PDB file of C-alpha atoms and ligand atoms in Angstrom:
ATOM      1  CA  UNK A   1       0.000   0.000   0.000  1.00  0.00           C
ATOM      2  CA  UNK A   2       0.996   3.469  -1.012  1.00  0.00           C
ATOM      3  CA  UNK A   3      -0.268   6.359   0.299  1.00  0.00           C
ATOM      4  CA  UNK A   4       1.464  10.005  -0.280  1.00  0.00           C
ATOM      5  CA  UNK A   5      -0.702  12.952   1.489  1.00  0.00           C
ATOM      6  CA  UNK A   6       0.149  17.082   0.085  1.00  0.00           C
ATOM      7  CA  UNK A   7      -0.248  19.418   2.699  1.00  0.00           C
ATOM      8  CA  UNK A   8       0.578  22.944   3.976  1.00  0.00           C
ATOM      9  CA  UNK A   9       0.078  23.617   7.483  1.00  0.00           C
ATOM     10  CA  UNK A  10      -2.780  25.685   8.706  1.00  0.00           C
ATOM     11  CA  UNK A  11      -4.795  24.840   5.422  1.00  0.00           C
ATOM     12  CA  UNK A  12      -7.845  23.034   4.596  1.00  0.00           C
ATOM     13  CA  UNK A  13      -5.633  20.203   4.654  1.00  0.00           C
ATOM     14  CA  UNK A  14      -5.014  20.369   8.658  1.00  0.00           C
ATOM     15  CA  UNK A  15      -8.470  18.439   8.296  1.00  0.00           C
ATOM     16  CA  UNK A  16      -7.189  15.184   6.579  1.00  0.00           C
ATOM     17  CA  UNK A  17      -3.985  15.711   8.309  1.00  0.00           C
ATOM     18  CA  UNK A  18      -5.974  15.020  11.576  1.00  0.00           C
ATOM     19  CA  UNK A  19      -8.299  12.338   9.915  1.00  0.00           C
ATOM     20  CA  UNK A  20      -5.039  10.369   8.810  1.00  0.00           C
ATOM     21  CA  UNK A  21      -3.598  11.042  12.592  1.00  0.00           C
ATOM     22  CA  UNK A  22      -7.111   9.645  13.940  1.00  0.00           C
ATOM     23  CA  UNK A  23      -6.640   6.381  11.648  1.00  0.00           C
ATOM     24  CA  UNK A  24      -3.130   6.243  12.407  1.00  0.00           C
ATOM     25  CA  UNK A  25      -2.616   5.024   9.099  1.00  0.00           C
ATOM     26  CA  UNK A  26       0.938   5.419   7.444  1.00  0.00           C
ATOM     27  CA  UNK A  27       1.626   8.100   4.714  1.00  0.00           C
ATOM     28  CA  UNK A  28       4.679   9.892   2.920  1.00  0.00           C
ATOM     29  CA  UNK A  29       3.693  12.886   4.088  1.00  0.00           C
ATOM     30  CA  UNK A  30       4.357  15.799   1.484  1.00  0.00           C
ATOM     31  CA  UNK A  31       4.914  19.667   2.983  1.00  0.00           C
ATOM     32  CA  UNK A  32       4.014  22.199   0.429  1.00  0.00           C
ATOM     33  CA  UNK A  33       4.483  26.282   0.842  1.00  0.00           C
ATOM     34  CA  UNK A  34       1.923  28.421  -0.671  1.00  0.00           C
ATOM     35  CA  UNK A  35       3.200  31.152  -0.421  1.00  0.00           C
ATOM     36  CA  UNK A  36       6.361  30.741  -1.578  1.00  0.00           C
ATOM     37  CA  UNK A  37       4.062  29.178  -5.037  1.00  0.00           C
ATOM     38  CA  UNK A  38       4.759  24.849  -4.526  1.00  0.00           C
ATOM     39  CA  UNK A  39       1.091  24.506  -5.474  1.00  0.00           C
ATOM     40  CA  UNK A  40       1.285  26.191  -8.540  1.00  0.00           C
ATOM     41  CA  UNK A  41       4.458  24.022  -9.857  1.00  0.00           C
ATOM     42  CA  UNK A  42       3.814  22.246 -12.986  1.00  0.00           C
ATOM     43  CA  UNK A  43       4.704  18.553 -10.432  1.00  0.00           C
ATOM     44  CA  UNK A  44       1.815  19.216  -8.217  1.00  0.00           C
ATOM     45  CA  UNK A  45      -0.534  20.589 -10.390  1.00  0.00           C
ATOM     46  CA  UNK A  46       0.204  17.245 -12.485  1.00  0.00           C
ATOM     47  CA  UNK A  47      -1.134  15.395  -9.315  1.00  0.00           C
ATOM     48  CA  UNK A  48      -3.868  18.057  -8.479  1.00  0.00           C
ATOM     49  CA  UNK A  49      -4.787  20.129 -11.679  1.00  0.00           C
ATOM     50  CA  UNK A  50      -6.801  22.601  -8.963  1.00  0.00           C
ATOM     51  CA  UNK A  51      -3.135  23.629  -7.372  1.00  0.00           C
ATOM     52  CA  UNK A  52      -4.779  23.017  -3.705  1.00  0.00           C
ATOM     53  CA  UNK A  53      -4.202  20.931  -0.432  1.00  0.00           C
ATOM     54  CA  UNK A  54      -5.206  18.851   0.529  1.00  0.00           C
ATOM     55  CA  UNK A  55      -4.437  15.890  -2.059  1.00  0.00           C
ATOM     56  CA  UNK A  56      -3.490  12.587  -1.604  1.00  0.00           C
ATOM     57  CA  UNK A  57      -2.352   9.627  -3.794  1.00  0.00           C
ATOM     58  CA  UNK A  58      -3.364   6.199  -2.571  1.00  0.00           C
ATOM     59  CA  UNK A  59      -2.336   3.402  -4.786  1.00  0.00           C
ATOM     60  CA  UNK A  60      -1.225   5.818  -7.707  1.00  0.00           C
ATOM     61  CA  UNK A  61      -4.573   7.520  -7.537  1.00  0.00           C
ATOM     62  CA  UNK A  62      -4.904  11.171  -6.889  1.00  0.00           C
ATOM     63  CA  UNK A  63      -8.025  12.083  -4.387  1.00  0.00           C
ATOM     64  CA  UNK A  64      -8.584  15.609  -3.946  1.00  0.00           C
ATOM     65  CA  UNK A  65     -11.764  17.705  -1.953  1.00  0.00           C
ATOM     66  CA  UNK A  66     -10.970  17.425   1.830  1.00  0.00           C
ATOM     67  CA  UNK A  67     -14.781  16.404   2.322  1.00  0.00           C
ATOM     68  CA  UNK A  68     -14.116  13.223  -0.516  1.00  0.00           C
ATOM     69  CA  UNK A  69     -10.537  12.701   1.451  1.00  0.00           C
ATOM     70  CA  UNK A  70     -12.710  11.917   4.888  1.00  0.00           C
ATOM     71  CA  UNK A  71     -15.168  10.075   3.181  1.00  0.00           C
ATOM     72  CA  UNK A  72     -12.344   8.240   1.819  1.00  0.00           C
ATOM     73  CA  UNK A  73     -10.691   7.308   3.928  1.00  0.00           C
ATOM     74  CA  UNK A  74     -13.209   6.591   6.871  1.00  0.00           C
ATOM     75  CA  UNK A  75     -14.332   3.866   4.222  1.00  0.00           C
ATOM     76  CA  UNK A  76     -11.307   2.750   3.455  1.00  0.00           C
ATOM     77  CA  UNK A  77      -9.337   2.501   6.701  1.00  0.00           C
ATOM     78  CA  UNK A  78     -11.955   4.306   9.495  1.00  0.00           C
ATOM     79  CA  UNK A  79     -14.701   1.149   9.528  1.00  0.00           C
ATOM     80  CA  UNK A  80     -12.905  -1.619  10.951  1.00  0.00           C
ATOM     81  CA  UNK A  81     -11.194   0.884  13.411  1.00  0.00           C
ATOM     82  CA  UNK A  82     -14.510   2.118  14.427  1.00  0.00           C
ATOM     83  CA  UNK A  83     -14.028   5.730  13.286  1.00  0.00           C
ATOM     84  CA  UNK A  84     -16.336   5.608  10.320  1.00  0.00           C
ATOM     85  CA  UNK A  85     -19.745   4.036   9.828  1.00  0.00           C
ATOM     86  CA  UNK A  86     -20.413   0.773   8.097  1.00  0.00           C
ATOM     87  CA  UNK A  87     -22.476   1.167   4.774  1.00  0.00           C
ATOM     88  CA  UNK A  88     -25.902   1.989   6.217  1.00  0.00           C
ATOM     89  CA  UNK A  89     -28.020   5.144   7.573  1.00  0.00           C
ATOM     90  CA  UNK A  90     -25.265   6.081   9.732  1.00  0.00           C
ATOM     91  CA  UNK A  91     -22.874   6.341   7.114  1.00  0.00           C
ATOM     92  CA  UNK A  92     -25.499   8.626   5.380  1.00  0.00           C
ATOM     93  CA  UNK A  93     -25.262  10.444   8.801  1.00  0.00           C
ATOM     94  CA  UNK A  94     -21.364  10.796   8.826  1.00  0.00           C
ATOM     95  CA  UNK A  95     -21.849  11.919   4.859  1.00  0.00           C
ATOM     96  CA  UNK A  96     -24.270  14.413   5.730  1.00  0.00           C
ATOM     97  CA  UNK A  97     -21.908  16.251   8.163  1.00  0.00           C
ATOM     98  CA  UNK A  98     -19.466  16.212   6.535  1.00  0.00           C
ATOM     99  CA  UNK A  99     -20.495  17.723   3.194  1.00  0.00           C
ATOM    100  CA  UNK A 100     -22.643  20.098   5.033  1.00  0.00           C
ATOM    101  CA  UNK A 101     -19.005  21.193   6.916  1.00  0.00           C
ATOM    102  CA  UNK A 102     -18.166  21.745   3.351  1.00  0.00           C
ATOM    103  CA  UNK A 103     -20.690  22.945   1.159  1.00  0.00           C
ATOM    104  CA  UNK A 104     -23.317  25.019   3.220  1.00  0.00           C
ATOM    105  CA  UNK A 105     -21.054  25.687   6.712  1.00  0.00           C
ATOM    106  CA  UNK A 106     -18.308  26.140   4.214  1.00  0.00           C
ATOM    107  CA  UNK A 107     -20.008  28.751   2.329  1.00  0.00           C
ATOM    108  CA  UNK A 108     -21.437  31.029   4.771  1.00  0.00           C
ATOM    109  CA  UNK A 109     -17.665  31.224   6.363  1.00  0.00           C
ATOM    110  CA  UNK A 110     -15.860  31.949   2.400  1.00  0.00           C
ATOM    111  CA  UNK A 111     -18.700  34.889   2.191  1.00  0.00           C
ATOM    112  CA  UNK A 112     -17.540  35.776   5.603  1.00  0.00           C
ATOM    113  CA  UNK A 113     -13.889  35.891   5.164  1.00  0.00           C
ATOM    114  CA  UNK A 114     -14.140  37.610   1.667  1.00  0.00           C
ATOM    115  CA  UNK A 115     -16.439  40.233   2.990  1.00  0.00           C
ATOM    116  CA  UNK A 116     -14.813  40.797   6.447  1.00  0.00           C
ATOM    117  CA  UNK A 117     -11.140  40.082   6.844  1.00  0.00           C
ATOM    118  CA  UNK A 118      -8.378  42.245   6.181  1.00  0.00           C
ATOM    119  CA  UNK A 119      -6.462  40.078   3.854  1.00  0.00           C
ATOM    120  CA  UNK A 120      -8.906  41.023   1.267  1.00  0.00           C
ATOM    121  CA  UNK A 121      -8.775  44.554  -0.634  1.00  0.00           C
ATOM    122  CA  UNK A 122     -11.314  47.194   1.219  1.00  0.00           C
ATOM    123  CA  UNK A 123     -13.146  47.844  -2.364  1.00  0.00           C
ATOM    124  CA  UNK A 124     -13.461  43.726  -3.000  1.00  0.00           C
ATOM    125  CA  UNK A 125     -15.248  44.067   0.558  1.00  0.00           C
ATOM    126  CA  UNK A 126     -19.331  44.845   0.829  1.00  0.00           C
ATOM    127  CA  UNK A 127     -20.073  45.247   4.838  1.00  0.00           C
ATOM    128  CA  UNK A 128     -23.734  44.194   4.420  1.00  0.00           C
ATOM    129  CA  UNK A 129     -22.682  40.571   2.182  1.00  0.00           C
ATOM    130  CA  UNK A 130     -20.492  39.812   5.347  1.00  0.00           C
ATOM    131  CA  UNK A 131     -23.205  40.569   8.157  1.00  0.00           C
ATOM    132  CA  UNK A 132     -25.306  38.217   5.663  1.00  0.00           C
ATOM    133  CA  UNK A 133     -22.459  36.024   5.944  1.00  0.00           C
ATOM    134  CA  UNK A 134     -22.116  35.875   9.471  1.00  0.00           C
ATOM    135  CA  UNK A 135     -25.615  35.428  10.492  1.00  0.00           C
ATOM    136  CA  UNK A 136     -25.362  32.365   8.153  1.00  0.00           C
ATOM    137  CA  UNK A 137     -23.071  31.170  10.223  1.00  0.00           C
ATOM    138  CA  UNK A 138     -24.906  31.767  13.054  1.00  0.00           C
ATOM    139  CA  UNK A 139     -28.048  29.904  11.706  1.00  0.00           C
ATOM    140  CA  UNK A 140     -25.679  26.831  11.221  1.00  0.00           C
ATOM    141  CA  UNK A 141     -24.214  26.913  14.781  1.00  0.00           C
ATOM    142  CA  UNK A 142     -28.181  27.017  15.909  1.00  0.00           C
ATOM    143  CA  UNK A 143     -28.636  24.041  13.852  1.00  0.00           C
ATOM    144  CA  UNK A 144     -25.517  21.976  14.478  1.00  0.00           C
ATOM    145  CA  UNK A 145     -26.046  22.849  18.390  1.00  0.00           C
ATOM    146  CA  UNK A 146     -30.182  21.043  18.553  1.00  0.00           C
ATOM    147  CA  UNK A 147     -28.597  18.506  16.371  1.00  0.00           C
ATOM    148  CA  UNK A 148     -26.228  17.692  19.366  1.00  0.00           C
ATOM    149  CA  UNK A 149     -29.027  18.466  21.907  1.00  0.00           C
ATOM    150  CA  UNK A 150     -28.785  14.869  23.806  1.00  0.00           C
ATOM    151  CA  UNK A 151     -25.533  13.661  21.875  1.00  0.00           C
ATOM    152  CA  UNK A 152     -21.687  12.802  22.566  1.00  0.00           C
ATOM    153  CA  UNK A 153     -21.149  13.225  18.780  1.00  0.00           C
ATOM    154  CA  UNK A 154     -22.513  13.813  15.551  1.00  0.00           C
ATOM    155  CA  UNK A 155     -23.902  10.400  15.132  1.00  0.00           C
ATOM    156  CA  UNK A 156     -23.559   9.069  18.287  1.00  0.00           C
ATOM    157  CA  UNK A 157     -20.588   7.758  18.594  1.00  0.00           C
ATOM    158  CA  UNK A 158     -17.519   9.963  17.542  1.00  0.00           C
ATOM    159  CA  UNK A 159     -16.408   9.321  14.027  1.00  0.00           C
ATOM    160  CA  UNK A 160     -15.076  10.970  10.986  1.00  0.00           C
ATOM    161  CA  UNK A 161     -17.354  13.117  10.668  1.00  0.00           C
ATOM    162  CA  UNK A 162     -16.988  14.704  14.164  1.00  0.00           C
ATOM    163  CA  UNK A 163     -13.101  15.145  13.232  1.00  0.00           C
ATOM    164  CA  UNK A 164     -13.782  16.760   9.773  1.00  0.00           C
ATOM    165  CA  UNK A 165     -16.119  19.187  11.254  1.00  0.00           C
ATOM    166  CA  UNK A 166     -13.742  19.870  14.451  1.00  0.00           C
ATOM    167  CA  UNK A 167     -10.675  20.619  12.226  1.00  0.00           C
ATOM    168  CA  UNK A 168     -13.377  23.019  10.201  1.00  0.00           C
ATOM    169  CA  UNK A 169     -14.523  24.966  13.591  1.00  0.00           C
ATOM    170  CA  UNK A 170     -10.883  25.669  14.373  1.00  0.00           C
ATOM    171  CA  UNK A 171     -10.942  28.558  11.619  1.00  0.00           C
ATOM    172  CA  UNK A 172     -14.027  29.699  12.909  1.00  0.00           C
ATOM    173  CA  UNK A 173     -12.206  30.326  16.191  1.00  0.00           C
ATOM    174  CA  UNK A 174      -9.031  31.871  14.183  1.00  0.00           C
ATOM    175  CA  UNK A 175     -11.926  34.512  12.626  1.00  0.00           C
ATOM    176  CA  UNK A 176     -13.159  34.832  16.234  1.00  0.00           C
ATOM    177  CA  UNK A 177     -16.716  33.677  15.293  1.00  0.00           C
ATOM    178  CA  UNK A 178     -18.333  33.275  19.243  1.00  0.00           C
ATOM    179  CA  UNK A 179     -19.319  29.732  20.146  1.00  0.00           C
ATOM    180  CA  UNK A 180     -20.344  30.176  24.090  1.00  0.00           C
ATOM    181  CA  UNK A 181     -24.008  30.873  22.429  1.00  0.00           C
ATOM    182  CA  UNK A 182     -24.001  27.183  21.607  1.00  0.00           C
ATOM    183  CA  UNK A 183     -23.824  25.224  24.432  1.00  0.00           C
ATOM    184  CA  UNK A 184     -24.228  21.825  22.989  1.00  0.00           C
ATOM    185  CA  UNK A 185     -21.282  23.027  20.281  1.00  0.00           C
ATOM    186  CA  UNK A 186     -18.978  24.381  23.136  1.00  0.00           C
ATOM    187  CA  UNK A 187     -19.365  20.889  24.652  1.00  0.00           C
ATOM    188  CA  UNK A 188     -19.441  18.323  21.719  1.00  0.00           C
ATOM    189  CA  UNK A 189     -16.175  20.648  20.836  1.00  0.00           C
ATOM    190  CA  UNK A 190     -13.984  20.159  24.011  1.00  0.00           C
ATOM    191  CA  UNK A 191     -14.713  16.451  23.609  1.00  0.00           C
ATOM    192  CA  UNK A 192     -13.562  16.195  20.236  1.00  0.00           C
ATOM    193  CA  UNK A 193     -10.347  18.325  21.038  1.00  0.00           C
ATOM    194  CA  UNK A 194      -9.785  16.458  23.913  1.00  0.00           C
ATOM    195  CA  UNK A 195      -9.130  13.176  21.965  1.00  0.00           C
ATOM    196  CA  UNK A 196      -5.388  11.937  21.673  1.00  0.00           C
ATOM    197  CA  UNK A 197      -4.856  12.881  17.719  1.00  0.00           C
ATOM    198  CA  UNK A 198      -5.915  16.176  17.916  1.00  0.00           C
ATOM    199  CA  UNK A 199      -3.928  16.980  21.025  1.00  0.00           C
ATOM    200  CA  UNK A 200      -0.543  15.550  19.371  1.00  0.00           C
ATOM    201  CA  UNK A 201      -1.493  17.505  15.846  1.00  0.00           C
ATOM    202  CA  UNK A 202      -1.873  20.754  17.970  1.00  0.00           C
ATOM    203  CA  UNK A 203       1.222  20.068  19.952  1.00  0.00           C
ATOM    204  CA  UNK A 204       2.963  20.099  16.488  1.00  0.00           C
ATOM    205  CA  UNK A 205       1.165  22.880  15.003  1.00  0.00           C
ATOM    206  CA  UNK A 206       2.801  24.426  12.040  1.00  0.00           C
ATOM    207  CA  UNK A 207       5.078  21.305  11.329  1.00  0.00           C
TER     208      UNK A 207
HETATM  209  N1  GSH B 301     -12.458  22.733  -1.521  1.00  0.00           N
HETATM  210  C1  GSH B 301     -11.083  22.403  -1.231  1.00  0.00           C
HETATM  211  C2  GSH B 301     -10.358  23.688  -0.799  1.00  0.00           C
HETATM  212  C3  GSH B 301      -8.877  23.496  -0.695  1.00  0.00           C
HETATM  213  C4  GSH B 301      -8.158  24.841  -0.554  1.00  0.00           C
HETATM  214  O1  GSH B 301      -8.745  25.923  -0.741  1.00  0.00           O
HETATM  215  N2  GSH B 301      -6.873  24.763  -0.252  1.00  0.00           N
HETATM  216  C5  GSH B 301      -6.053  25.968  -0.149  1.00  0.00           C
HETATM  217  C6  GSH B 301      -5.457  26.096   1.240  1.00  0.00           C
HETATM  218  S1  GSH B 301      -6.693  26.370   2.479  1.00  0.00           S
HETATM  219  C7  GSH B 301      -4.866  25.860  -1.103  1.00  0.00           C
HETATM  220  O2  GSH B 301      -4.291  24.806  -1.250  1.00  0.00           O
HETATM  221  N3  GSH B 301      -4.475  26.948  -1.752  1.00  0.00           N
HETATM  222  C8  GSH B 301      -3.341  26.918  -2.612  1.00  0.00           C
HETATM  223  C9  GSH B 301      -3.126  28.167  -3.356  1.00  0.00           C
HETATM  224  O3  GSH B 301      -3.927  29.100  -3.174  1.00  0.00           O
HETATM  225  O4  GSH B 301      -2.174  28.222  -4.107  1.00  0.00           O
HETATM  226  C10 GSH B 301     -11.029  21.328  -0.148  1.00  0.00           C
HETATM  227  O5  GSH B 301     -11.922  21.279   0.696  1.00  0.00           O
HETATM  228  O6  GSH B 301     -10.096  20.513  -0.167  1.00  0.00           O
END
């Protein structure tokens, strides 16, 4: 088995970084630099034509999308470790999370950040897109937090999923987005970042 993971730390791909710690499974672990442009070279975009991390080749197949990478590999390594659903309506549960981390969570926080932090140019910026933006977010707390209302984790038991959308929060923190509103988030949180792999991947942050 051959499995190479791309990366750059504090990146989209801190979220497969901490799935692949969770699974323990062994990887060639590749460190890229944005900014100093290793995306763009013509060797990774040959792997990944989208220039992004996180990628990884399992087998001598690229995977790309960090919310196809959990999916992945929770089917692929997570299910007999009991991190990731067996086929079935708890799979569909673990799915569910995760693309919504992605694809609706994920979009309200991209409006955000374009409309509200200072990386961005001021005339690129419109004030009332990001107050859109971040009551989006707040709507999706509100609904992640009665989604918890009576659980450990997302599904129950913690998988995947509950990684994925941990390593997804932390940038919520880094834009200072308040969770003490959520109670059930705050909690389900701690418990997730008090588990083993996430503690050793924050111990080595920036690595
Ligand atoms: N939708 C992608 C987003 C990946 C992404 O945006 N990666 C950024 C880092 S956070 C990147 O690699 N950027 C490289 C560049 O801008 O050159 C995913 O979830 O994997």
């Amino acid at each position: 088995m051959s499995l190479v993971f791309y990366y750059a730390p504090m990146s989209t791909a801190s979220i497969t970084e901490l799935i692949l710690e969770e699974l323990g499974v062994p990887c060639e672990k590749v460190k890229l630099d944005i900014q100093k442009g290793d995306t763009k070279k013509p060797e990774f975009v040959a792997v990944n034509p989208n220039a992004k991390v996180p990628c990884i080749v399992h087998d001598g197949t690229p995977i790309w999308e960090s919310a196809a990478l959990t999916m992945y590999l929770g089917e692929t390594f997570g299910v007999e470790r009991g991190l990731y659903p067996a086929a079935g309506p708890r799979r569909g549960e673990a799915m569910k999370w995760i693309v919504w981390t992605n694809v609706t969570l994920g979009d309200a926080v991209a409006r955000f950040t374009r409309n509200t932090m200072n990386w961005y140019p001021d005339d690129q910026k419109n004030a009332k897109a990001g107050e859109a933006a971040r009551q989006d977010i707040a709507g999706c707390l509100r609904i992640l937090d009665s989604s918890l209302a009576g659980k450990q984790y997302l599904t129950g038991e913690y998988t995947l999923a509950d990684a994925h959308l941990t390593s997804f929060s932390d940038w919520l923190r880094h834009m200072q987005i308040d969770f003490t509103p959520f109670a059930n988030v705050n909690a389900w949180s701690e418990r997730c970042r008090a588990r083993p792999a996430y503690k050793k991947l924050m111990a080595g942050a920036g690595a």
